[in-house]
CSV table of C-alpha atoms in Angstrom, one decimal:
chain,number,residue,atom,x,y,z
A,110,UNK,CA,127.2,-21.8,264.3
A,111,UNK,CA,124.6,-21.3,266.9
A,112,UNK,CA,121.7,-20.2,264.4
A,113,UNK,CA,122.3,-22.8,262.3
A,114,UNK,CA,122.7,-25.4,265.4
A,115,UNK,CA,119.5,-24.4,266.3
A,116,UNK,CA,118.0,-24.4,262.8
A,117,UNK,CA,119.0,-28.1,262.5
A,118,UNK,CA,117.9,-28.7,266.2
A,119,UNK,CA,114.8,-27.2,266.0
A,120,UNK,CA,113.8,-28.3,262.8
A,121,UNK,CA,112.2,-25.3,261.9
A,122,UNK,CA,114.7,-25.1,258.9
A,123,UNK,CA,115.8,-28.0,257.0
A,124,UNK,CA,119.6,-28.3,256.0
A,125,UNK,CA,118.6,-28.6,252.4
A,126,UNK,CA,116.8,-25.0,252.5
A,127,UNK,CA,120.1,-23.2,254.6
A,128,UNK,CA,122.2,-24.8,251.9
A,129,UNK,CA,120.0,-23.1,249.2
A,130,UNK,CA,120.0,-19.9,250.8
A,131,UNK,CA,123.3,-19.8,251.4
A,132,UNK,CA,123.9,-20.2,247.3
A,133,UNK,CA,122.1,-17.1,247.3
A,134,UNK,CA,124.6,-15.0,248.8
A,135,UNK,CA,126.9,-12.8,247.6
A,136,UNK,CA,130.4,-14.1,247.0
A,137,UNK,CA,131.8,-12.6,250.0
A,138,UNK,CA,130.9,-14.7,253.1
A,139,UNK,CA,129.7,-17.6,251.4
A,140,UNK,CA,132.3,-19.8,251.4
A,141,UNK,CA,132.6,-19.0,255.4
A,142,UNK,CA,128.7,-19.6,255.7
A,143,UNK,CA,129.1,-23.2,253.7
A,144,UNK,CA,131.9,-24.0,256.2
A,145,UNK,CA,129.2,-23.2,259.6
A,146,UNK,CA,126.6,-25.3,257.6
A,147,UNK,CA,128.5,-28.2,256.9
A,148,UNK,CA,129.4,-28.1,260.9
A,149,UNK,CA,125.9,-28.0,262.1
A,150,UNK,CA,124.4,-30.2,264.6
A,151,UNK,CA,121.3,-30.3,266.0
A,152,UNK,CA,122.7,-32.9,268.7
A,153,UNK,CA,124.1,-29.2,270.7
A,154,UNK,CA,121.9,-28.1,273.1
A,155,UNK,CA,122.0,-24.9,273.1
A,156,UNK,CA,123.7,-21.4,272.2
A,157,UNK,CA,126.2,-22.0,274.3
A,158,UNK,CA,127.6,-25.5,273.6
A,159,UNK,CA,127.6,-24.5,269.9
A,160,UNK,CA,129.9,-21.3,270.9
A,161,UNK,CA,132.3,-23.8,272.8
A,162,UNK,CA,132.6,-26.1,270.0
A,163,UNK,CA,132.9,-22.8,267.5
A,164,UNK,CA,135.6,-21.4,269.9
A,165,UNK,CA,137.2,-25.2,270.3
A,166,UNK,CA,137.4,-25.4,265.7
A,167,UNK,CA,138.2,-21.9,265.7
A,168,UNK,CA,141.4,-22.5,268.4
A,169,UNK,CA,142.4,-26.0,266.7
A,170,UNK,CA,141.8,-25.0,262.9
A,171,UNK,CA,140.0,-29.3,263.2
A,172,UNK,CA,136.7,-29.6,262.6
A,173,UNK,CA,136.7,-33.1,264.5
A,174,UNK,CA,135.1,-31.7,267.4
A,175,UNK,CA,131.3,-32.9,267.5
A,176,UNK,CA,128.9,-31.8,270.0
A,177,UNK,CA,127.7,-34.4,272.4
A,178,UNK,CA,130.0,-37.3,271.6
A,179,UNK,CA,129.3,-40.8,272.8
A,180,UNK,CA,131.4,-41.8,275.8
A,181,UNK,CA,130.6,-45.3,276.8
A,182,UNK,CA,131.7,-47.1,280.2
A,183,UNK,CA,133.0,-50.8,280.5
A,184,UNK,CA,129.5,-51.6,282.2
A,185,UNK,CA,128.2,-49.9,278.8
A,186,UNK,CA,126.5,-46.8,280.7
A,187,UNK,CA,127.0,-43.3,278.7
A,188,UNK,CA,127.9,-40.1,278.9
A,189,UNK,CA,127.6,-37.1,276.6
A,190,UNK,CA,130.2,-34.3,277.3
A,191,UNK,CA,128.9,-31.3,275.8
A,192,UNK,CA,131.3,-30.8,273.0
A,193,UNK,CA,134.4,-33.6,272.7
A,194,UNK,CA,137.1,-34.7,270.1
A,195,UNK,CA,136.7,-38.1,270.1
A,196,UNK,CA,139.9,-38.9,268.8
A,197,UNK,CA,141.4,-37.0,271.5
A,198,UNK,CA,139.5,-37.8,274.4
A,199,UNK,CA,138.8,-34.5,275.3
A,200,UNK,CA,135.4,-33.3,276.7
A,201,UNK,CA,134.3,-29.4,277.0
A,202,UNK,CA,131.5,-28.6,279.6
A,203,UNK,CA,129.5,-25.5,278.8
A,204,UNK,CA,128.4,-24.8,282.7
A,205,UNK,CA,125.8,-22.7,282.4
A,206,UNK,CA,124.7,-21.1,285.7
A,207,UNK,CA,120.7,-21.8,284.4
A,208,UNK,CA,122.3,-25.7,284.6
A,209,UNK,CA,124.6,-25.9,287.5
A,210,UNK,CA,123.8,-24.3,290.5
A,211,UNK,CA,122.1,-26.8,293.2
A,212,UNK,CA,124.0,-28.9,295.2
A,213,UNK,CA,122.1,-31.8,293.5
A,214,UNK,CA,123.3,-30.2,289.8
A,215,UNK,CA,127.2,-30.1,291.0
A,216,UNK,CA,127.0,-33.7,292.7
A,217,UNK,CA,125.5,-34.9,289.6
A,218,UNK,CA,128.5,-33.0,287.2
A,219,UNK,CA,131.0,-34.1,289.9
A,220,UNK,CA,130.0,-38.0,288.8
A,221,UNK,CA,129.9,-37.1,285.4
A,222,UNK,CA,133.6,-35.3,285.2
A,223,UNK,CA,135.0,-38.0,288.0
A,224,UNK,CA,134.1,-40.7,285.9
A,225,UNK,CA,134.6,-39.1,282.0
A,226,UNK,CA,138.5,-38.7,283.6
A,227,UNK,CA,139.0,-42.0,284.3
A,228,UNK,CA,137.8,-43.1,281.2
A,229,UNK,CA,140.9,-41.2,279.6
A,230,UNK,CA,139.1,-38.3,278.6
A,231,UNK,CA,140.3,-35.0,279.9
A,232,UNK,CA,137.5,-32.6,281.0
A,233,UNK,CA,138.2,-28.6,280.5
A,234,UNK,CA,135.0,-26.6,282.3
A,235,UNK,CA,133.9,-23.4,281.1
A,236,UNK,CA,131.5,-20.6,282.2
A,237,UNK,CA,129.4,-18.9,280.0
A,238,UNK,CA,131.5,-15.6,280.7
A,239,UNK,CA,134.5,-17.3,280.0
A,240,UNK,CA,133.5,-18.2,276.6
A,241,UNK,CA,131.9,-14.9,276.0
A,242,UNK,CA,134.1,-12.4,277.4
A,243,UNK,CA,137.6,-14.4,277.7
A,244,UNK,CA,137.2,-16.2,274.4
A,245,UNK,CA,141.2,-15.0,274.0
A,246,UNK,CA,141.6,-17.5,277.2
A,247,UNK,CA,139.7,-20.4,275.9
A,248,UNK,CA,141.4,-20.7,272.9
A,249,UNK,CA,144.6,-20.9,274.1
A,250,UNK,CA,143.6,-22.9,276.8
A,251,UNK,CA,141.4,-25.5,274.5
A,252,UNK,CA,144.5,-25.3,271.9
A,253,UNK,CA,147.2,-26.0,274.4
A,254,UNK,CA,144.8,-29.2,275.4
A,255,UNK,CA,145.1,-30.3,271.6
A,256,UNK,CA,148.6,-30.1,271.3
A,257,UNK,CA,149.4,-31.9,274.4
A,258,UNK,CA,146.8,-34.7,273.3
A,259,UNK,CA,147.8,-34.8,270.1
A,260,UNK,CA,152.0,-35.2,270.7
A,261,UNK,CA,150.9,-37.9,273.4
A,262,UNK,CA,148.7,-39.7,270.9
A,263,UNK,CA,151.9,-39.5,268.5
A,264,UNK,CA,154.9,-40.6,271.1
């Protein structure tokens, strides 16, 4: 999902042209390749992101999770979590150490995670090394977060 995130991002590959070469290969795989084209997004902003929201459709077996999903305020101010399920109102935050390591770069993620919470939406954090090196950890911990939401959402 990250190549072809970036492909789309980049635009040094149009979707058109990944969906063509993807015809082209063998039958084994393709059908998987189709599925990580038809999620790709060039609204992720990196590697990363793209291996959260992987890891969150992987854990959830629902491809509803988007990368950078609109989350407007009652003064109609934004936010972008970095992957989300709308539906849910749940927001991932890829925290990259290139990203988040001044005081002014945690002050500014503390407003942004203070105020996506009280807008409903719960925030789960991850490092890079948790997503790379404990992905066993965030997929239970992003699936357990999409069952709880979900059951609320139905009670």
């Amino acid at each position: 999902m990250a190549v072809a995130d970036s492909a789309v991002r980049t635009g040094d590959v149009a979707l058109l042209d990944l969906a063509h070469a993807v015809e082209e290969l063998p039958r084994t795989g393709r059908r998987r390749a189709m599925r990580v084209l038809s999620l790709a997004s060039g609204a992720s902003a990196g590697p990363f992101e793209s291996g959260l929201r992987a890891a969150a459709i992987t854990a959830t077996g629902d491809e509803s999770w988007v990368a950078q999903p609109e989350l407007r305020f009652r003064d109609g101010r934004l936010r972008h979590p970095d992957v989300g399920h709308p539906a849910l109102r749940i927001a991932l935050e890829a925290d990259s150490h290139a990203h988040h390591k001044t005081r002014s770069d945690i002050v500014r993620d503390c407003h942004r995670y203070v105020e996506m919470g009280l807008t409903g939406w719960w925030v789960l954090r991850f490092a890079w090394e948790h997503v790379m090196q404990h992905d066993r950890w965030v997929h239970e911990v992003i699936a357990l977060a999409h069952t709880q939401r979900r059951a609320r959402r139905a009670s």
